[in-house]
């Protein structure tokens, strides 16, 4: 892998992390699950699983 490919991969990873964090914020603010899924072009099940993870993490603290 060349330098350009490594940089492109790093940029993509940062974008995915930001996308994940924004979805988490929207879940925390009680946005409708269907709206989040549509906005980020993911399945409703994906968002529900993410919400479940967040709820489990909150319960641990």
PDB file of C-alpha atoms in Angstrom:
ATOM      1  CA  UNK A   1       0.000   0.000   0.000  1.00  0.00           C
ATOM      2  CA  UNK A   2       1.334   3.356  -0.987  1.00  0.00           C
ATOM      3  CA  UNK A   3       1.254   6.574   0.981  1.00  0.00           C
ATOM      4  CA  UNK A   4      -1.753   7.941  -0.924  1.00  0.00           C
ATOM      5  CA  UNK A   5      -3.766   4.781  -0.272  1.00  0.00           C
ATOM      6  CA  UNK A   6      -2.851   4.876   3.423  1.00  0.00           C
ATOM      7  CA  UNK A   7      -3.951   8.503   3.678  1.00  0.00           C
ATOM      8  CA  UNK A   8      -7.206   7.753   1.844  1.00  0.00           C
ATOM      9  CA  UNK A   9      -7.875   4.851   4.196  1.00  0.00           C
ATOM     10  CA  UNK A  10      -7.193   7.016   7.259  1.00  0.00           C
ATOM     11  CA  UNK A  11      -9.548   9.722   5.971  1.00  0.00           C
ATOM     12  CA  UNK A  12     -12.283   7.136   5.354  1.00  0.00           C
ATOM     13  CA  UNK A  13     -11.845   5.765   8.887  1.00  0.00           C
ATOM     14  CA  UNK A  14     -12.217   9.267  10.358  1.00  0.00           C
ATOM     15  CA  UNK A  15     -15.357   9.880   8.312  1.00  0.00           C
ATOM     16  CA  UNK A  16     -16.886   6.594   9.477  1.00  0.00           C
ATOM     17  CA  UNK A  17     -16.068   7.410  13.101  1.00  0.00           C
ATOM     18  CA  UNK A  18     -17.691  10.856  12.772  1.00  0.00           C
ATOM     19  CA  UNK A  19     -20.741   9.299  11.123  1.00  0.00           C
ATOM     20  CA  UNK A  20     -21.050   6.778  13.959  1.00  0.00           C
ATOM     21  CA  UNK A  21     -20.710   9.508  16.591  1.00  0.00           C
ATOM     22  CA  UNK A  22     -23.394  11.635  14.910  1.00  0.00           C
ATOM     23  CA  UNK A  23     -25.780   8.683  14.805  1.00  0.00           C
ATOM     24  CA  UNK A  24     -25.131   8.117  18.518  1.00  0.00           C
ATOM     25  CA  UNK A  25     -25.861  11.781  19.248  1.00  0.00           C
ATOM     26  CA  UNK A  26     -29.123  11.611  17.320  1.00  0.00           C
ATOM     27  CA  UNK A  27     -30.161   8.479  19.222  1.00  0.00           C
ATOM     28  CA  UNK A  28     -29.320  10.188  22.515  1.00  0.00           C
ATOM     29  CA  UNK A  29     -31.473  13.166  21.490  1.00  0.00           C
ATOM     30  CA  UNK A  30     -34.360  10.767  20.765  1.00  0.00           C
ATOM     31  CA  UNK A  31     -34.567  11.346  17.029  1.00  0.00           C
ATOM     32  CA  UNK A  32     -36.879   8.792  15.376  1.00  0.00           C
ATOM     33  CA  UNK A  33     -34.999   5.580  14.556  1.00  0.00           C
ATOM     34  CA  UNK A  34     -36.460   5.457  11.047  1.00  0.00           C
ATOM     35  CA  UNK A  35     -35.290   8.999  10.321  1.00  0.00           C
ATOM     36  CA  UNK A  36     -31.742   8.234  11.446  1.00  0.00           C
ATOM     37  CA  UNK A  37     -31.665   5.083   9.313  1.00  0.00           C
ATOM     38  CA  UNK A  38     -32.915   6.957   6.267  1.00  0.00           C
ATOM     39  CA  UNK A  39     -30.531   9.886   6.749  1.00  0.00           C
ATOM     40  CA  UNK A  40     -27.453   7.661   7.073  1.00  0.00           C
ATOM     41  CA  UNK A  41     -28.671   5.057   4.572  1.00  0.00           C
ATOM     42  CA  UNK A  42     -28.485   2.168   7.020  1.00  0.00           C
ATOM     43  CA  UNK A  43     -31.089  -0.339   8.106  1.00  0.00           C
ATOM     44  CA  UNK A  44     -33.454   0.295  10.989  1.00  0.00           C
ATOM     45  CA  UNK A  45     -32.019  -2.848  12.603  1.00  0.00           C
ATOM     46  CA  UNK A  46     -28.538  -1.295  12.507  1.00  0.00           C
ATOM     47  CA  UNK A  47     -29.775   1.799  14.340  1.00  0.00           C
ATOM     48  CA  UNK A  48     -31.729  -0.308  16.838  1.00  0.00           C
ATOM     49  CA  UNK A  49     -28.611  -2.370  17.582  1.00  0.00           C
ATOM     50  CA  UNK A  50     -26.611   0.810  18.042  1.00  0.00           C
ATOM     51  CA  UNK A  51     -29.275   2.141  20.421  1.00  0.00           C
ATOM     52  CA  UNK A  52     -29.154  -1.126  22.360  1.00  0.00           C
ATOM     53  CA  UNK A  53     -25.355  -0.837  22.667  1.00  0.00           C
ATOM     54  CA  UNK A  54     -25.669   2.723  23.937  1.00  0.00           C
ATOM     55  CA  UNK A  55     -28.320   1.705  26.456  1.00  0.00           C
ATOM     56  CA  UNK A  56     -26.135  -1.161  27.700  1.00  0.00           C
ATOM     57  CA  UNK A  57     -23.147   1.165  28.051  1.00  0.00           C
ATOM     58  CA  UNK A  58     -25.239   3.663  30.014  1.00  0.00           C
ATOM     59  CA  UNK A  59     -26.460   0.914  32.324  1.00  0.00           C
ATOM     60  CA  UNK A  60     -22.881  -0.059  33.154  1.00  0.00           C
ATOM     61  CA  UNK A  61     -22.045   3.405  34.531  1.00  0.00           C
TER      62      UNK A  61
END
